[in-house]
Amino acid sequence: MAFKTSVQKYSGNVCNLELGTGEKKISLGGQNVIPFYSFDGDTGSGAKIGLEILDIYPDNWVDELKNLYGSAANNAAEWARLVEEKYSPDFICLRLVGADPNGLNKSVEECAALAIEVAKAVKLPLVIAGTQNHEKDLKLFEKVAEVLEGYNVLLLAAVEENYKTIAAAGVTAYKHKVAAESSVDINLAKQLNILINQLEVKSENIVMHVGSAAVGYGFEYVASTIDRIRLAALGQNDKTLQMPIITPVSFDTWNVKEGASTIEDTPEWGDQTERGIAMEISTAVGVIAAGSDAVILRHPRSAQTIRAFLGKLI
Amino acid sequence: MAMTGLDIYKLTPKTNCKECGFPTCMAFSMKVAAGGVEISKCPHMSEEAMAKLSESTTPLMKAVSFGQGETEYKLGGETVLFRHEKTFVNRNRYAVLFSDEMPQEQIDAKLANMKNVHYVRIGEEMKVEIAALQYTGNKASYLALINKVKASGLKVAYMLVCEDLSVLKEALSLVGDEKPIVFGATKDNYQEMVGLAKDSKLLLGVKAAGLEELYELVENIQKLDYKELLLDTGIASVRDAFTNAVQIRRTALKEQDRTFGYPSVVFINELAKGDKFMEIALASLFTMKYGSILVLEDMDYARALPLYGLRQNIFTDPQKPMRVEPKFYPINNPGDNSPVLITVDFALTYFIVSGEVERSKVPTWLGNPDAGGYSVLTAWAAGKLSGSVIAKFIKESDIESKTKCRKLIIPGRVAVLKADIEDGLPGWEVIIGPDEAMHLPKFLRTMEGIN
């Protein structure tokens, strides 16, 4: 008997979604196979890489990163321009941490003004990340969506508590894309997608954020949730789970002790930046291999490695 | 795949001779299918039918082992392609590559790194399990290398990466008793290689150019009645290695073709070409998908922390909730004035909460009563996390002797338990913590009377 390649054909595919405008706009999704299974069919647009910047100076980031960005990190627009020119990621994630009521509690007007400055400074698509405070995010995204009309950004994210306003304002009124965030459970992800669909928001305008975790921290739940969502989307042609997936990897990996512990705290572990990059790379590869269509990273070195990694598998 | 009674009936002589003790061949077949009687009770089964039957009852992917005693490891034996379908059973193992052409300082440095990276994470010992010893042409240096690794005191299994039969024989005279992996058999040497591996049942690596050739080679080796095999995914390109790893596993489990029903080895060191971060990326990929032995250039904490954490997660049985031992954990070196914080023993919750407490840098005693391995709200709803459970946990632990602080912080989601706990614990003040772990650092830093 001779070897015969095992081929799996699926009836469903992942929706194709566009982010940004002009020459640097990107597509997410479009595949009808499991990541990198080119022997089965069309691998779609391939995973996209975003770099994270903040609306405030990144005091809590490792010194090495602060030195890398220098004074540009004091001004989000300048920072975004630097990231675009020097590291050319697929998109930029502007994280409005300054709006957090448990932090600086900046006003939504101030944040919106900053967001429009960033949007004008670069050609790359933007992902706008909120504070994870449901009430604040509701007002924040409403305002940000309004001022960024025409830029086709992704609002990260709407949850069950605030999806009505964010999806209605973001997508219906101002033609952006919305990320639907659920907590590591296929049924919760499906339910939120259906609820957003019921607002007359089409699946082509929705990205899923199905929860995230750093490797070593319950990552198996994330991996299996994404596995199951992808198999349902492709194998059962489940229309309510065919949206592309985005995973904000860096939001977790730099907070767990492997990435956060300084060399003074744990000298035996060696350089902190190197550990942080390693955690970020491993977690990103993990979610991409399961089926994430976009990852948000913090260190340019991580982005460079993931880009080279993806290049080797296409 | 299990055979049905009807499948088995087709293989019987269908004569209803009753010699097996059953009235008909059909009745006998049904009983065999149910596992109630051995097929050998029928004296008239053809050899071919017997082979077919024993084939159908062997697992699709063989479980193999290597190493000896403390360094013995199992690979393979997987039954599903995705962990949520049941569970993955035998975790992949990490190897570090040495070769006879490496300068002594490099060998010493790698050995030192392997000694250094050795720790316990949630009850599991994390270390490099295998020393891969590659022969590149200098026999004296190769044998010296083996002796050096052997004398290092490291508890590792060996993988002899050597296609030269005479050198391999000498190498086996040094470490043959420790059941090393022999790598490997090619289309040119497989008969001799099988001869060498067979007596001690050594795990034999099989190497070929492409899947077609690999498949043919495995068939030939199986004809020699040898089935302790490890399949090489190749190093032609990352794309090929990944395709091969997936195809090998899928051919076995989905197509039910046991020719590829063996674990695999990936030489990531060759694929990453000296780029450490690429090595971490690739090792993560093959840990997720179907690499059984992953050979790395070196080991350090930057590699170990993500890779061992990822592996521990992926090979967790989804049928059992992951729990941490119910007890008090000191976070940020708490002393006798540090507050007490309560969460649950569900591992995911515990890790998120302990991570946030660490981030706060506030010395804290973090306790998790036995809450059945559920998350906070689920445990509360199931009655596993009640006022009396928490009060009993505090009393039965020795926390009252460890800290004089009598402030007990409970998850905001179970604020309703405050009065119950205070009733059961006179002298303690229950403080309602935040709803979400991410708000703990600010909460702890600004909480009055604890710093």
Coordinates of N, CA and C in Angstrom, one line a residue, chain A residues 1-8 10 34-40 60 100-103 131-134 184 213-221 223-224 227-228 231 254-258 260 262 265 268-271 273-275 277-279 281-283 285-287 289-290 301 304-306 308-309 312-314, chain B residues 82-85 116 121-122 211-212 215-216 219 237-239 242-244 246-248 250-251 254-255 257 259-260 271-273 275-278 280-282 284-285 288-290 300-303 305-307 309-310 312-316 318 320-322 346 348 351-352 354-356 358-359 361 436 438-439 442:
Chain A
M1 N 0.8 -1.2 0.0 CA 0.0 0.0 0.0 C 0.9 1.3 0.0
A2 N 0.4 2.3 -0.7 CA 1.2 3.5 -0.7 C 0.6 4.6 0.2
F3 N 1.3 5.5 0.6 CA 0.8 6.6 1.4 C -0.1 7.5 0.6
K4 N -1.2 7.9 1.2 CA -2.1 8.8 0.5 C -2.4 9.9 1.5
T5 N -2.2 11.2 1.0 CA -2.5 12.3 1.9 C -3.9 12.3 2.4
S6 N -4.0 12.5 3.7 CA -5.3 12.6 4.3 C -5.9 14.0 4.2
V7 N -7.0 14.1 3.5 CA -7.6 15.5 3.2 C -8.9 15.6 3.9
Q8 N -9.1 16.7 4.6 CA -10.4 17.0 5.2 C -11.1 18.2 4.6
Y10 N -14.2 20.9 4.5 CA -15.2 21.4 5.3 C -16.2 22.2 4.5
I34 N -8.3 24.5 9.0 CA -7.7 24.8 10.3 C -6.3 25.4 10.0
P35 N -5.8 26.3 10.9 CA -4.6 27.1 10.6 C -3.5 26.2 10.0
F36 N -2.9 26.7 9.0 CA -1.7 26.1 8.3 C -2.0 24.7 7.6
Y37 N -3.2 24.3 7.6 CA -3.5 23.0 7.0 C -3.8 23.3 5.5
S38 N -2.7 23.7 4.8 CA -2.9 24.1 3.4 C -3.2 22.8 2.5
F39 N -2.9 21.6 3.0 CA -3.2 20.4 2.3 C -4.7 20.1 2.2
D40 N -5.4 20.9 3.1 CA -6.9 20.7 3.1 C -7.6 21.7 2.2
N60 N 4.4 51.2 33.5 CA 4.5 49.8 33.9 C 5.3 48.9 33.0
D100 N -9.6 54.5 32.3 CA -10.0 53.6 33.3 C -10.4 54.4 34.6
P101 N -11.7 54.2 35.0 CA -12.2 54.9 36.2 C -11.3 54.5 37.5
N102 N -10.7 53.3 37.4 CA -9.8 52.9 38.5 C -8.4 53.5 38.4
G103 N -8.2 54.3 37.3 CA -6.9 54.8 37.0 C -7.0 56.3 36.9
T131 N -11.3 50.0 28.4 CA -10.8 49.9 29.8 C -11.2 48.6 30.5
Q132 N -12.1 47.8 29.9 CA -12.7 46.7 30.5 C -13.6 47.0 31.6
N133 N -13.9 48.3 31.8 CA -15.0 48.7 32.7 C -16.2 48.9 31.8
H134 N -17.2 48.1 32.0 CA -18.3 48.1 31.0 C -19.0 49.4 30.8
V184 N -14.1 32.7 27.4 CA -13.6 31.3 27.2 C -14.7 30.2 27.3
A213 N -5.6 34.0 27.7 CA -4.8 33.7 28.9 C -3.4 33.4 28.4
A214 N -2.4 33.7 29.3 CA -1.0 33.4 29.0 C -0.8 31.9 29.1
V215 N 0.2 31.4 28.3 CA 0.5 29.9 28.4 C 0.9 29.6 29.9
G216 N 0.3 28.5 30.4 CA 0.6 28.1 31.8 C -0.5 28.6 32.7
Y217 N -1.4 29.4 32.2 CA -2.5 30.0 33.1 C -3.8 29.6 32.5
G218 N -4.1 28.4 32.5 CA -5.4 27.9 32.0 C -5.5 28.1 30.5
F219 N -4.4 28.1 29.8 CA -4.4 28.3 28.4 C -5.1 27.2 27.6
E220 N -5.2 26.0 28.3 CA -5.9 24.9 27.6 C -7.4 25.3 27.3
Y221 N -8.0 26.1 28.2 CA -9.4 26.5 28.0 C -9.5 27.4 26.7
A223 N -7.3 27.4 24.2 CA -7.0 26.6 23.0 C -8.2 25.8 22.6
S224 N -8.8 25.1 23.6 CA -9.9 24.2 23.2 C -11.2 25.0 22.8
D227 N -10.4 25.9 19.3 CA -10.6 24.6 18.5 C -12.0 24.3 18.2
R228 N -12.8 24.4 19.2 CA -14.2 24.0 19.1 C -15.0 25.0 18.2
L231 N -14.0 24.3 14.6 CA -14.6 23.1 14.1 C -16.1 23.2 13.8
W254 N 2.3 39.9 29.8 CA 3.2 40.8 30.6 C 2.8 41.0 32.0
N255 N 1.6 40.4 32.3 CA 1.1 40.5 33.7 C 1.4 39.3 34.6
V256 N 1.5 38.1 34.0 CA 1.8 36.9 34.8 C 3.3 37.0 35.2
K257 N 3.6 36.3 36.2 CA 4.9 36.5 36.8 C 6.1 36.2 35.9
E258 N 5.9 35.2 34.9 CA 7.0 34.9 34.0 C 7.4 36.2 33.2
A260 N 6.4 39.4 34.3 CA 6.3 40.7 35.1 C 7.4 40.7 36.2
T262 N 10.8 41.0 37.9 CA 12.0 41.6 37.5 C 13.2 40.7 37.8
D265 N 13.8 40.3 41.4 CA 12.9 39.4 42.1 C 13.3 38.0 41.9
E268 N 17.4 34.0 39.1 CA 17.7 32.7 38.4 C 16.9 32.6 37.0
W269 N 15.9 33.4 36.8 CA 15.1 33.4 35.6 C 15.8 34.2 34.5
G270 N 16.7 35.0 34.8 CA 17.4 35.8 33.7 C 16.6 37.0 33.3
D271 N 17.0 37.6 32.2 CA 16.5 38.8 31.7 C 15.0 38.9 31.5
T273 N 13.0 41.1 29.9 CA 12.4 41.4 28.6 C 12.4 40.1 27.7
E274 N 13.5 39.4 27.8 CA 13.6 38.2 27.1 C 12.4 37.2 27.5
R275 N 12.2 37.1 28.7 CA 11.1 36.2 29.2 C 9.7 36.7 28.7
I277 N 9.1 38.5 26.1 CA 9.0 38.2 24.6 C 8.7 36.7 24.4
A278 N 9.4 35.9 25.2 CA 9.2 34.4 25.0 C 7.7 34.1 25.3
M279 N 7.2 34.6 26.4 CA 5.8 34.3 26.8 C 4.9 34.8 25.7
I281 N 5.5 35.3 22.5 CA 5.6 34.5 21.3 C 4.9 33.2 21.5
S282 N 5.2 32.5 22.6 CA 4.6 31.2 22.8 C 3.0 31.2 22.8
T283 N 2.5 32.2 23.5 CA 1.1 32.4 23.6 C 0.5 32.7 22.3
V285 N 1.7 32.0 19.3 CA 1.7 30.8 18.4 C 0.6 29.9 18.8
G286 N 0.4 29.7 20.1 CA -0.6 28.8 20.6 C -2.0 29.2 20.1
V287 N -2.4 30.5 20.2 CA -3.7 30.9 19.8 C -3.8 30.9 18.2
A289 N -2.2 28.9 16.2 CA -2.3 27.5 15.8 C -3.7 26.9 16.1
A290 N -4.4 27.4 17.1 CA -5.7 27.0 17.3 C -6.7 27.6 16.4
R301 N 10.1 42.9 18.8 CA 10.8 41.7 18.6 C 9.9 40.5 18.5
Q304 N 8.2 40.7 15.1 CA 9.1 40.3 14.1 C 9.2 38.8 14.0
T305 N 9.3 38.1 15.2 CA 9.4 36.6 15.2 C 8.2 36.0 14.7
I306 N 7.0 36.5 15.1 CA 5.7 35.9 14.7 C 5.6 36.1 13.2
A308 N 8.0 36.2 10.9 CA 8.9 35.3 10.3 C 8.3 33.9 10.4
F309 N 7.8 33.6 11.6 CA 7.1 32.3 11.8 C 6.0 32.0 10.8
K312 N 7.1 31.2 7.4 CA 7.7 29.8 7.2 C 6.5 28.8 6.9
L313 N 5.3 29.2 7.3 CA 4.2 28.2 7.3 C 3.3 28.5 6.1
I314 N 3.5 29.6 5.4 CA 2.6 29.9 4.3 C 3.0 29.1 3.0
Chain B
F82 N -8.1 16.2 18.8 CA -8.3 17.5 19.5 C -8.5 17.1 21.0
R83 N -7.9 17.9 21.9 CA -8.0 17.5 23.3 C -9.4 17.5 23.9
H84 N -10.3 18.4 23.3 CA -11.6 18.4 23.9 C -12.5 17.2 23.5
E85 N -12.0 16.4 22.5 CA -12.8 15.2 22.2 C -12.7 14.1 23.3
N116 N 20.5 23.8 35.6 CA 19.9 25.0 36.2 C 18.3 25.0 36.0
R121 N 6.3 22.7 38.9 CA 5.2 23.7 38.7 C 3.9 22.9 38.8
I122 N 3.1 23.3 39.7 CA 1.8 22.6 40.0 C 2.0 21.1 40.0
L211 N 7.0 11.9 3.1 CA 6.0 10.9 3.7 C 5.9 9.6 2.9
E212 N 5.9 9.7 1.6 CA 5.8 8.4 0.8 C 6.9 7.5 1.2
Y215 N 6.6 6.2 4.7 CA 5.5 5.2 4.8 C 6.0 3.8 4.4
E216 N 6.7 3.8 3.3 CA 7.2 2.6 2.7 C 8.3 1.9 3.7
E219 N 6.6 0.4 6.6 CA 6.0 -0.9 6.2 C 7.1 -2.0 6.2
S237 N 11.7 21.9 5.6 CA 11.2 23.2 5.9 C 10.2 23.1 7.0
V238 N 9.9 24.3 7.6 CA 9.0 24.3 8.7 C 7.6 23.8 8.2
R239 N 7.3 24.3 7.0 CA 6.0 23.9 6.4 C 5.9 22.4 6.2
F242 N 5.7 20.5 9.7 CA 4.3 20.6 10.3 C 3.3 19.8 9.5
T243 N 3.3 19.9 8.2 CA 2.5 19.0 7.4 C 2.7 17.5 7.7
N244 N 3.9 17.1 7.8 CA 4.2 15.7 8.1 C 3.7 15.3 9.5
V246 N 1.2 16.6 11.2 CA -0.2 16.5 11.1 C -0.7 15.3 10.3
Q247 N 0.0 15.0 9.2 CA -0.4 13.9 8.4 C -0.2 12.5 9.1
I248 N 1.0 12.5 9.8 CA 1.3 11.2 10.5 C 0.2 10.9 11.5
R250 N -2.9 12.2 11.7 CA -4.2 12.0 11.1 C -4.4 10.7 10.4
T251 N -3.3 10.3 9.7 CA -3.3 9.0 9.0 C -3.6 7.9 10.0
K254 N -7.4 9.2 12.1 CA -8.6 9.5 11.3 C -8.8 8.4 10.2
E255 N -7.7 8.1 9.5 CA -7.7 7.1 8.4 C -7.6 5.7 9.0
D257 N -5.0 4.1 9.9 CA -3.9 3.3 9.2 C -2.7 3.3 10.2
T259 N 0.1 2.1 10.1 CA 1.5 2.3 9.5 C 2.1 3.6 10.1
F260 N 1.2 4.6 10.3 CA 1.7 5.9 10.9 C 1.3 6.0 12.3
L271 N 15.4 23.5 12.4 CA 14.4 24.3 11.7 C 14.5 25.8 12.1
A272 N 14.9 26.1 13.3 CA 15.0 27.4 13.8 C 16.4 28.1 13.5
K273 N 17.3 27.3 13.1 CA 18.6 27.8 12.6 C 19.2 28.8 13.5
D275 N 18.0 30.8 15.8 CA 17.2 31.9 16.3 C 16.4 31.4 17.5
K276 N 16.8 31.9 18.7 CA 16.2 31.4 19.9 C 14.7 31.6 20.0
F277 N 14.3 32.8 19.6 CA 12.8 33.2 19.6 C 12.0 32.3 18.6
M278 N 12.7 32.1 17.5 CA 12.0 31.2 16.5 C 11.9 29.8 17.0
I280 N 11.5 29.0 20.1 CA 10.3 29.0 21.1 C 9.0 29.0 20.3
A281 N 8.9 29.7 19.2 CA 7.7 29.8 18.4 C 7.4 28.4 17.9
L282 N 8.4 27.7 17.3 CA 8.2 26.4 16.7 C 8.0 25.3 17.7
S284 N 6.5 25.8 20.5 CA 5.1 26.0 20.9 C 4.1 25.4 19.9
L285 N 4.4 25.6 18.6 CA 3.6 25.0 17.5 C 3.5 23.5 17.6
M288 N 1.6 22.2 20.6 CA 0.1 22.2 20.3 C -0.3 21.1 19.4
K289 N 0.5 20.9 18.4 CA 0.1 20.0 17.4 C 1.2 18.9 17.1
Y290 N 1.1 17.8 17.8 CA 1.5 16.5 17.4 C 3.0 16.2 17.3
D300 N 16.9 27.2 28.6 CA 17.1 28.3 29.6 C 15.7 28.7 30.1
Y301 N 15.6 29.6 31.1 CA 14.3 29.9 31.6 C 13.4 30.6 30.6
A302 N 14.0 31.4 29.7 CA 13.2 32.1 28.7 C 12.5 31.0 27.8
R303 N 13.1 29.9 27.5 CA 12.4 28.8 26.8 C 11.5 28.1 27.7
L305 N 10.0 28.6 30.7 CA 8.8 29.1 31.3 C 7.5 29.0 30.4
P306 N 7.6 29.5 29.2 CA 6.4 29.4 28.3 C 6.2 27.9 27.9
L307 N 7.3 27.2 27.5 CA 7.0 25.9 26.9 C 6.5 24.9 27.9
G309 N 4.9 25.5 30.7 CA 3.6 26.0 31.0 C 2.5 25.6 30.0
L310 N 2.9 25.8 28.7 CA 2.0 25.5 27.6 C 1.8 23.9 27.6
Q312 N 2.0 21.8 30.0 CA 1.2 21.4 31.2 C -0.2 21.7 30.9
N313 N -0.5 22.8 30.3 CA -1.9 23.1 30.0 C -2.5 22.2 29.0
I314 N -1.8 22.0 27.9 CA -2.4 21.3 26.7 C -2.6 19.8 27.1
F315 N -1.8 19.3 28.0 CA -1.9 17.9 28.4 C -2.7 17.7 29.7
T316 N -3.5 18.7 30.0 CA -4.4 18.6 31.2 C -5.6 17.9 30.7
P318 N -9.2 17.4 30.1 CA -10.4 18.3 30.2 C -11.6 17.7 30.9
K320 N -11.4 16.4 33.9 CA -11.2 16.7 35.3 C -10.9 18.1 35.5
P321 N -11.6 18.8 36.5 CA -11.3 20.2 36.7 C -9.8 20.2 37.3
M322 N -9.1 21.3 36.9 CA -7.8 21.4 37.4 C -7.8 22.2 38.7
F346 N -10.2 26.2 42.3 CA -10.2 26.0 40.8 C -8.9 26.7 40.3
L348 N -7.7 27.8 37.5 CA -7.7 29.0 36.7 C -7.9 30.3 37.6
F351 N -4.9 31.0 39.8 CA -3.7 31.6 39.2 C -3.9 33.1 38.8
I352 N -5.2 33.4 38.4 CA -5.5 34.8 38.1 C -5.4 35.6 39.3
S354 N -3.8 34.9 42.2 CA -2.5 35.0 42.8 C -1.6 35.9 42.0
G355 N -1.8 35.9 40.7 CA -1.0 36.7 39.8 C -1.3 38.2 40.1
E356 N -2.5 38.5 40.3 CA -2.9 39.9 40.6 C -2.4 40.4 42.0
E358 N 0.3 39.1 43.4 CA 1.7 39.3 43.2 C 2.0 40.7 42.5
R359 N 1.2 41.1 41.6 CA 1.4 42.3 40.9 C 1.2 43.5 41.8
K361 N 2.1 43.6 44.8 CA 3.3 43.7 45.7 C 3.0 43.8 47.2
E436 N -13.7 41.7 40.3 CA -12.8 41.1 39.3 C -11.4 41.2 39.9
M438 N -8.7 41.6 38.4 CA -7.8 42.7 37.9 C -7.8 44.0 38.7
H439 N -8.8 44.1 39.6 CA -8.9 45.3 40.4 C -8.2 45.1 41.8
K442 N -5.0 47.5 42.9 CA -5.4 48.9 43.5 C -6.1 48.7 44.8

